[in-house]
PDB file of C-alpha atoms in Angstrom:
ATOM      1  CA  UNK A   1      -0.444   4.299   2.370  1.00 95.00           C
ATOM      2  CA  UNK A   2       3.305   4.795   2.204  1.00 97.00           C
ATOM      3  CA  UNK A   3       5.702   2.372   0.470  1.00 98.00           C
ATOM      4  CA  UNK A   4       9.476   2.757   0.531  1.00 98.00           C
ATOM      5  CA  UNK A   5      12.321   0.651  -0.867  1.00 98.00           C
ATOM      6  CA  UNK A   6      14.723   0.140   2.048  1.00 98.00           C
ATOM      7  CA  UNK A   7      17.204  -2.416   0.738  1.00 98.00           C
ATOM      8  CA  UNK A   8      18.097  -3.887  -2.642  1.00 97.00           C
ATOM      9  CA  UNK A   9      20.792  -5.771  -4.483  1.00 96.00           C
ATOM     10  CA  UNK A  10      21.915  -4.180  -7.778  1.00 94.00           C
ATOM     11  CA  UNK A  11      20.329  -5.337 -11.029  1.00 93.00           C
ATOM     12  CA  UNK A  12      23.727  -6.399 -12.403  1.00 91.00           C
ATOM     13  CA  UNK A  13      23.801  -9.187  -9.777  1.00 92.00           C
ATOM     14  CA  UNK A  14      21.154 -11.035 -11.805  1.00 91.00           C
ATOM     15  CA  UNK A  15      23.319 -11.008 -14.892  1.00 89.00           C
ATOM     16  CA  UNK A  16      26.597 -11.689 -13.076  1.00 88.00           C
ATOM     17  CA  UNK A  17      25.190 -14.764 -11.337  1.00 87.00           C
ATOM     18  CA  UNK A  18      23.362 -16.108 -14.378  1.00 85.00           C
ATOM     19  CA  UNK A  19      26.380 -15.878 -16.700  1.00 84.00           C
ATOM     20  CA  UNK A  20      27.648 -19.156 -15.250  1.00 83.00           C
ATOM     21  CA  UNK A  21      24.726 -20.976 -16.911  1.00 80.00           C
ATOM     22  CA  UNK A  22      25.516 -19.585 -20.336  1.00 72.00           C
ATOM     23  CA  UNK A  23      29.328 -19.420 -20.213  1.00 70.00           C
ATOM     24  CA  UNK A  24      29.082 -15.676 -20.837  1.00 71.00           C
ATOM     25  CA  UNK A  25      31.825 -13.344 -19.682  1.00 68.00           C
ATOM     26  CA  UNK A  26      32.451  -9.633 -19.829  1.00 69.00           C
ATOM     27  CA  UNK A  27      30.620  -6.559 -18.694  1.00 69.00           C
ATOM     28  CA  UNK A  28      27.499  -6.952 -20.824  1.00 75.00           C
ATOM     29  CA  UNK A  29      24.301  -7.068 -18.777  1.00 84.00           C
ATOM     30  CA  UNK A  30      22.293 -10.059 -20.005  1.00 86.00           C
ATOM     31  CA  UNK A  31      19.396  -9.599 -17.548  1.00 87.00           C
ATOM     32  CA  UNK A  32      16.838  -8.486 -20.136  1.00 88.00           C
ATOM     33  CA  UNK A  33      17.532 -11.339 -22.567  1.00 87.00           C
ATOM     34  CA  UNK A  34      17.505 -13.857 -19.718  1.00 84.00           C
ATOM     35  CA  UNK A  35      14.175 -12.766 -18.251  1.00 89.00           C
ATOM     36  CA  UNK A  36      12.235 -11.623 -21.297  1.00 87.00           C
ATOM     37  CA  UNK A  37      14.000 -13.502 -24.085  1.00 85.00           C
ATOM     38  CA  UNK A  38      14.499 -16.879 -22.420  1.00 81.00           C
ATOM     39  CA  UNK A  39      11.925 -16.667 -19.603  1.00 84.00           C
ATOM     40  CA  UNK A  40      14.700 -17.670 -17.194  1.00 82.00           C
ATOM     41  CA  UNK A  41      13.023 -16.397 -14.028  1.00 91.00           C
ATOM     42  CA  UNK A  42      15.312 -18.466 -11.794  1.00 90.00           C
ATOM     43  CA  UNK A  43      17.978 -15.839 -12.486  1.00 90.00           C
ATOM     44  CA  UNK A  44      15.812 -13.404 -10.507  1.00 94.00           C
ATOM     45  CA  UNK A  45      16.631 -15.309  -7.323  1.00 94.00           C
ATOM     46  CA  UNK A  46      20.040 -13.639  -7.243  1.00 93.00           C
ATOM     47  CA  UNK A  47      18.724 -10.145  -6.531  1.00 95.00           C
ATOM     48  CA  UNK A  48      16.390  -9.087  -3.747  1.00 97.00           C
ATOM     49  CA  UNK A  49      14.456  -6.094  -2.511  1.00 98.00           C
ATOM     50  CA  UNK A  50      13.017  -5.073   0.854  1.00 98.00           C
ATOM     51  CA  UNK A  51      10.141  -2.617   1.127  1.00 98.00           C
ATOM     52  CA  UNK A  52       8.509  -0.884   4.066  1.00 98.00           C
ATOM     53  CA  UNK A  53       4.721  -0.531   3.868  1.00 98.00           C
ATOM     54  CA  UNK A  54       2.686   1.708   6.197  1.00 97.00           C
ATOM     55  CA  UNK A  55      -0.957   2.672   6.413  1.00 96.00           C
ATOM     56  CA  UNK A  56      -2.522  -0.518   5.093  1.00 97.00           C
ATOM     57  CA  UNK A  57      -5.275  -2.585   6.645  1.00 97.00           C
ATOM     58  CA  UNK A  58      -4.748  -5.885   8.423  1.00 96.00           C
ATOM     59  CA  UNK A  59      -6.954  -7.376   5.671  1.00 96.00           C
ATOM     60  CA  UNK A  60      -4.470  -6.179   3.049  1.00 97.00           C
ATOM     61  CA  UNK A  61      -1.543  -7.416   5.143  1.00 97.00           C
ATOM     62  CA  UNK A  62      -3.185 -10.842   5.280  1.00 96.00           C
ATOM     63  CA  UNK A  63      -3.271 -10.944   1.486  1.00 96.00           C
ATOM     64  CA  UNK A  64       0.387  -9.927   1.252  1.00 97.00           C
ATOM     65  CA  UNK A  65       1.567 -12.646   3.637  1.00 96.00           C
ATOM     66  CA  UNK A  66      -0.080 -15.281   1.454  1.00 94.00           C
ATOM     67  CA  UNK A  67       2.798 -14.768  -1.017  1.00 92.00           C
ATOM     68  CA  UNK A  68       4.802 -17.778   0.016  1.00 88.00           C
ATOM     69  CA  UNK A  69       8.187 -16.764  -1.402  1.00 94.00           C
ATOM     70  CA  UNK A  70       8.489 -13.471   0.462  1.00 98.00           C
ATOM     71  CA  UNK A  71       9.375 -12.863   4.126  1.00 98.00           C
ATOM     72  CA  UNK A  72       7.759 -10.467   6.576  1.00 98.00           C
ATOM     73  CA  UNK A  73       8.161  -8.426   9.738  1.00 97.00           C
ATOM     74  CA  UNK A  74       4.721  -7.248  10.853  1.00 96.00           C
ATOM     75  CA  UNK A  75       3.693  -4.659  13.427  1.00 93.00           C
ATOM     76  CA  UNK A  76       2.499  -6.312  16.626  1.00 89.00           C
ATOM     77  CA  UNK A  77      -0.737  -4.920  18.019  1.00 85.00           C
ATOM     78  CA  UNK A  78       0.590  -5.699  21.508  1.00 84.00           C
ATOM     79  CA  UNK A  79       2.931  -2.707  21.267  1.00 84.00           C
ATOM     80  CA  UNK A  80       0.581  -0.178  19.664  1.00 85.00           C
ATOM     81  CA  UNK A  81      -1.140   2.459  21.786  1.00 83.00           C
ATOM     82  CA  UNK A  82      -4.636   3.451  20.612  1.00 81.00           C
ATOM     83  CA  UNK A  83      -4.635   6.480  22.940  1.00 79.00           C
ATOM     84  CA  UNK A  84      -1.761   7.971  20.930  1.00 83.00           C
ATOM     85  CA  UNK A  85      -3.624   7.569  17.632  1.00 80.00           C
ATOM     86  CA  UNK A  86      -1.502   4.605  16.561  1.00 83.00           C
ATOM     87  CA  UNK A  87      -4.629   2.735  15.413  1.00 85.00           C
ATOM     88  CA  UNK A  88      -6.379   4.073  12.355  1.00 92.00           C
ATOM     89  CA  UNK A  89      -9.239   2.706  10.305  1.00 94.00           C
ATOM     90  CA  UNK A  90      -8.541   2.114   6.604  1.00 96.00           C
ATOM     91  CA  UNK A  91     -11.711   2.826   4.636  1.00 96.00           C
ATOM     92  CA  UNK A  92     -12.130   0.659   1.524  1.00 95.00           C
ATOM     93  CA  UNK A  93     -12.432   2.567  -1.759  1.00 92.00           C
ATOM     94  CA  UNK A  94     -15.688   2.952  -3.629  1.00 92.00           C
ATOM     95  CA  UNK A  95     -18.183   2.629  -0.790  1.00 95.00           C
ATOM     96  CA  UNK A  96     -21.428   4.567  -0.527  1.00 97.00           C
ATOM     97  CA  UNK A  97     -21.784   7.183   2.206  1.00 98.00           C
ATOM     98  CA  UNK A  98     -24.180   4.880   4.054  1.00 98.00           C
ATOM     99  CA  UNK A  99     -21.667   2.023   4.015  1.00 98.00           C
ATOM    100  CA  UNK A 100     -18.873   4.349   5.087  1.00 97.00           C
ATOM    101  CA  UNK A 101     -20.987   5.602   7.999  1.00 98.00           C
ATOM    102  CA  UNK A 102     -21.777   2.045   9.128  1.00 97.00           C
ATOM    103  CA  UNK A 103     -18.111   1.007   8.955  1.00 97.00           C
ATOM    104  CA  UNK A 104     -16.973   4.105  10.882  1.00 96.00           C
ATOM    105  CA  UNK A 105     -19.627   3.454  13.524  1.00 97.00           C
ATOM    106  CA  UNK A 106     -18.440  -0.143  13.865  1.00 97.00           C
ATOM    107  CA  UNK A 107     -14.817   1.059  14.055  1.00 96.00           C
ATOM    108  CA  UNK A 108     -15.568   3.513  16.862  1.00 96.00           C
ATOM    109  CA  UNK A 109     -17.519   0.876  18.809  1.00 97.00           C
ATOM    110  CA  UNK A 110     -14.750  -1.703  18.325  1.00 96.00           C
ATOM    111  CA  UNK A 111     -12.024   0.708  19.396  1.00 94.00           C
ATOM    112  CA  UNK A 112     -14.046   1.762  22.440  1.00 95.00           C
ATOM    113  CA  UNK A 113     -14.594  -1.872  23.428  1.00 97.00           C
ATOM    114  CA  UNK A 114     -10.880  -2.634  22.884  1.00 95.00           C
ATOM    115  CA  UNK A 115      -9.844   0.216  25.203  1.00 94.00           C
ATOM    116  CA  UNK A 116     -12.437  -0.826  27.781  1.00 96.00           C
ATOM    117  CA  UNK A 117     -11.190  -4.418  27.781  1.00 96.00           C
ATOM    118  CA  UNK A 118      -7.586  -3.251  28.291  1.00 94.00           C
ATOM    119  CA  UNK A 119      -8.641  -1.042  31.218  1.00 95.00           C
ATOM    120  CA  UNK A 120     -10.348  -4.009  32.890  1.00 97.00           C
ATOM    121  CA  UNK A 121      -7.112  -6.012  32.726  1.00 96.00           C
ATOM    122  CA  UNK A 122      -7.465  -8.008  29.527  1.00 95.00           C
ATOM    123  CA  UNK A 123      -4.168  -8.572  27.732  1.00 94.00           C
ATOM    124  CA  UNK A 124      -3.734  -6.652  24.469  1.00 92.00           C
ATOM    125  CA  UNK A 125      -3.201  -9.881  22.524  1.00 92.00           C
ATOM    126  CA  UNK A 126      -6.670 -11.029  23.630  1.00 95.00           C
ATOM    127  CA  UNK A 127      -8.435  -7.665  23.368  1.00 94.00           C
ATOM    128  CA  UNK A 128      -7.293  -7.135  19.776  1.00 93.00           C
ATOM    129  CA  UNK A 129      -9.747  -9.839  18.688  1.00 94.00           C
ATOM    130  CA  UNK A 130     -12.494  -7.185  18.673  1.00 96.00           C
ATOM    131  CA  UNK A 131     -10.666  -4.957  16.177  1.00 95.00           C
ATOM    132  CA  UNK A 132     -11.909  -5.070  12.569  1.00 95.00           C
ATOM    133  CA  UNK A 133      -9.813  -6.320   9.650  1.00 95.00           C
ATOM    134  CA  UNK A 134      -9.465  -2.750   8.383  1.00 96.00           C
ATOM    135  CA  UNK A 135      -7.390  -1.659  11.381  1.00 95.00           C
ATOM    136  CA  UNK A 136      -4.189  -0.008  10.145  1.00 95.00           C
ATOM    137  CA  UNK A 137      -0.866  -1.775  10.282  1.00 96.00           C
ATOM    138  CA  UNK A 138       2.633  -1.616   8.843  1.00 96.00           C
ATOM    139  CA  UNK A 139       5.152  -4.186   7.748  1.00 98.00           C
ATOM    140  CA  UNK A 140       8.468  -4.849   6.054  1.00 98.00           C
ATOM    141  CA  UNK A 141       8.535  -7.309   3.176  1.00 98.00           C
ATOM    142  CA  UNK A 142      11.633  -8.831   1.628  1.00 98.00           C
ATOM    143  CA  UNK A 143      12.264 -11.340  -1.079  1.00 98.00           C
ATOM    144  CA  UNK A 144      14.180 -12.207  -4.166  1.00 98.00           C
ATOM    145  CA  UNK A 145      12.879 -10.810  -7.444  1.00 97.00           C
ATOM    146  CA  UNK A 146      11.326 -14.109  -8.480  1.00 97.00           C
ATOM    147  CA  UNK A 147       9.247 -13.967  -5.285  1.00 97.00           C
ATOM    148  CA  UNK A 148       8.223 -10.392  -6.103  1.00 98.00           C
ATOM    149  CA  UNK A 149       7.362 -11.468  -9.678  1.00 97.00           C
ATOM    150  CA  UNK A 150       4.956 -14.055  -8.251  1.00 96.00           C
ATOM    151  CA  UNK A 151       3.440 -11.464  -5.898  1.00 97.00           C
ATOM    152  CA  UNK A 152       2.826  -9.046  -8.778  1.00 97.00           C
ATOM    153  CA  UNK A 153       1.315 -11.747 -10.951  1.00 95.00           C
ATOM    154  CA  UNK A 154      -1.413 -12.279  -8.330  1.00 95.00           C
ATOM    155  CA  UNK A 155      -1.862  -8.821  -6.837  1.00 97.00           C
ATOM    156  CA  UNK A 156      -1.719  -6.571  -9.917  1.00 97.00           C
ATOM    157  CA  UNK A 157      -4.471  -8.572 -11.555  1.00 95.00           C
ATOM    158  CA  UNK A 158      -7.625  -6.583 -12.254  1.00 93.00           C
ATOM    159  CA  UNK A 159      -9.612  -9.019 -10.087  1.00 93.00           C
ATOM    160  CA  UNK A 160      -7.521  -8.330  -6.958  1.00 95.00           C
ATOM    161  CA  UNK A 161      -9.043  -6.169  -4.224  1.00 94.00           C
ATOM    162  CA  UNK A 162      -8.399  -2.453  -4.767  1.00 96.00           C
ATOM    163  CA  UNK A 163      -6.239  -1.902  -1.668  1.00 97.00           C
ATOM    164  CA  UNK A 164      -3.828  -4.756  -2.386  1.00 97.00           C
ATOM    165  CA  UNK A 165      -3.693  -3.775  -6.057  1.00 97.00           C
ATOM    166  CA  UNK A 166      -2.754  -0.205  -5.047  1.00 97.00           C
ATOM    167  CA  UNK A 167       0.004  -1.523  -2.780  1.00 98.00           C
ATOM    168  CA  UNK A 168       1.296  -3.782  -5.562  1.00 98.00           C
ATOM    169  CA  UNK A 169       1.299  -0.839  -8.019  1.00 98.00           C
ATOM    170  CA  UNK A 170       3.371   1.256  -5.605  1.00 98.00           C
ATOM    171  CA  UNK A 171       5.891  -1.540  -5.038  1.00 98.00           C
ATOM    172  CA  UNK A 172       6.067  -2.300  -8.763  1.00 98.00           C
ATOM    173  CA  UNK A 173       6.895   1.360  -9.475  1.00 98.00           C
ATOM    174  CA  UNK A 174       9.746   1.264  -6.943  1.00 98.00           C
ATOM    175  CA  UNK A 175      11.140  -2.000  -8.284  1.00 98.00           C
ATOM    176  CA  UNK A 176      10.760  -0.829 -11.878  1.00 98.00           C
ATOM    177  CA  UNK A 177      13.002   2.126 -11.043  1.00 98.00           C
ATOM    178  CA  UNK A 178      15.544  -0.186  -9.389  1.00 97.00           C
ATOM    179  CA  UNK A 179      15.309  -3.046 -11.927  1.00 97.00           C
ATOM    180  CA  UNK A 180      14.201  -1.514 -15.264  1.00 96.00           C
ATOM    181  CA  UNK A 181      15.337  -4.522 -17.306  1.00 94.00           C
ATOM    182  CA  UNK A 182      13.134  -6.862 -15.253  1.00 96.00           C
ATOM    183  CA  UNK A 183       9.990  -4.928 -14.355  1.00 97.00           C
ATOM    184  CA  UNK A 184       8.955  -3.280 -17.614  1.00 96.00           C
ATOM    185  CA  UNK A 185       5.741  -1.534 -18.668  1.00 96.00           C
ATOM    186  CA  UNK A 186       4.991  -4.560 -20.883  1.00 95.00           C
ATOM    187  CA  UNK A 187       5.167  -6.938 -17.924  1.00 95.00           C
ATOM    188  CA  UNK A 188       3.056  -4.564 -15.812  1.00 96.00           C
ATOM    189  CA  UNK A 189       0.320  -4.505 -18.447  1.00 95.00           C
ATOM    190  CA  UNK A 190       0.344  -8.307 -18.696  1.00 94.00           C
ATOM    191  CA  UNK A 191       0.055  -8.660 -14.931  1.00 95.00           C
ATOM    192  CA  UNK A 192      -2.802  -6.149 -14.862  1.00 95.00           C
ATOM    193  CA  UNK A 193      -4.647  -8.087 -17.549  1.00 92.00           C
ATOM    194  CA  UNK A 194      -4.062 -11.438 -15.864  1.00 80.00           C
ATOM    195  CA  UNK A 195      -2.055 -12.862 -18.779  1.00 74.00           C
ATOM    196  CA  UNK A 196       0.961 -15.105 -18.416  1.00 67.00           C
ATOM    197  CA  UNK A 197       4.457 -13.609 -18.602  1.00 62.00           C
TER     198      UNK A 197
END
């Protein structure tokens, strides 16, 4: 898996836009007191971040797109060539060797059937129905920081599936570097424990 921050609005934009609510002027950054002191998460709508995610499963992608306040550009399987190695199988963590063998066997059979269907004239958009949910994909995700906050609240939780939790951890680390007054270690630990922030 590879996650990269590709676009962001500076952290100061949160403070600059929110000052109108509080009649505050000057250069002082009030982001931390707004978010953590007052719980004014609406101020997070005035900054955004876009990330690129590669090497995740379609199953993981499906969990990401359930975050209703983010927007997505997703790799189309119509334009991916399996003969060039552009399809990979993402193995779930923590499986026994027997389970891994069975999943790999299913993957190879599915990929073989997919290629066979294409060769006999089936359209890629129809043939892809035989591919398993753990077929690799990539996507770009964008949203304001309140949307990302909601994503983290669900996907960093200890009950979330391992793959999506790993993706969320990677994104959180990137956004914590970009927005240190918003995404703190304290907030991360609360999200991980499933407690309200």
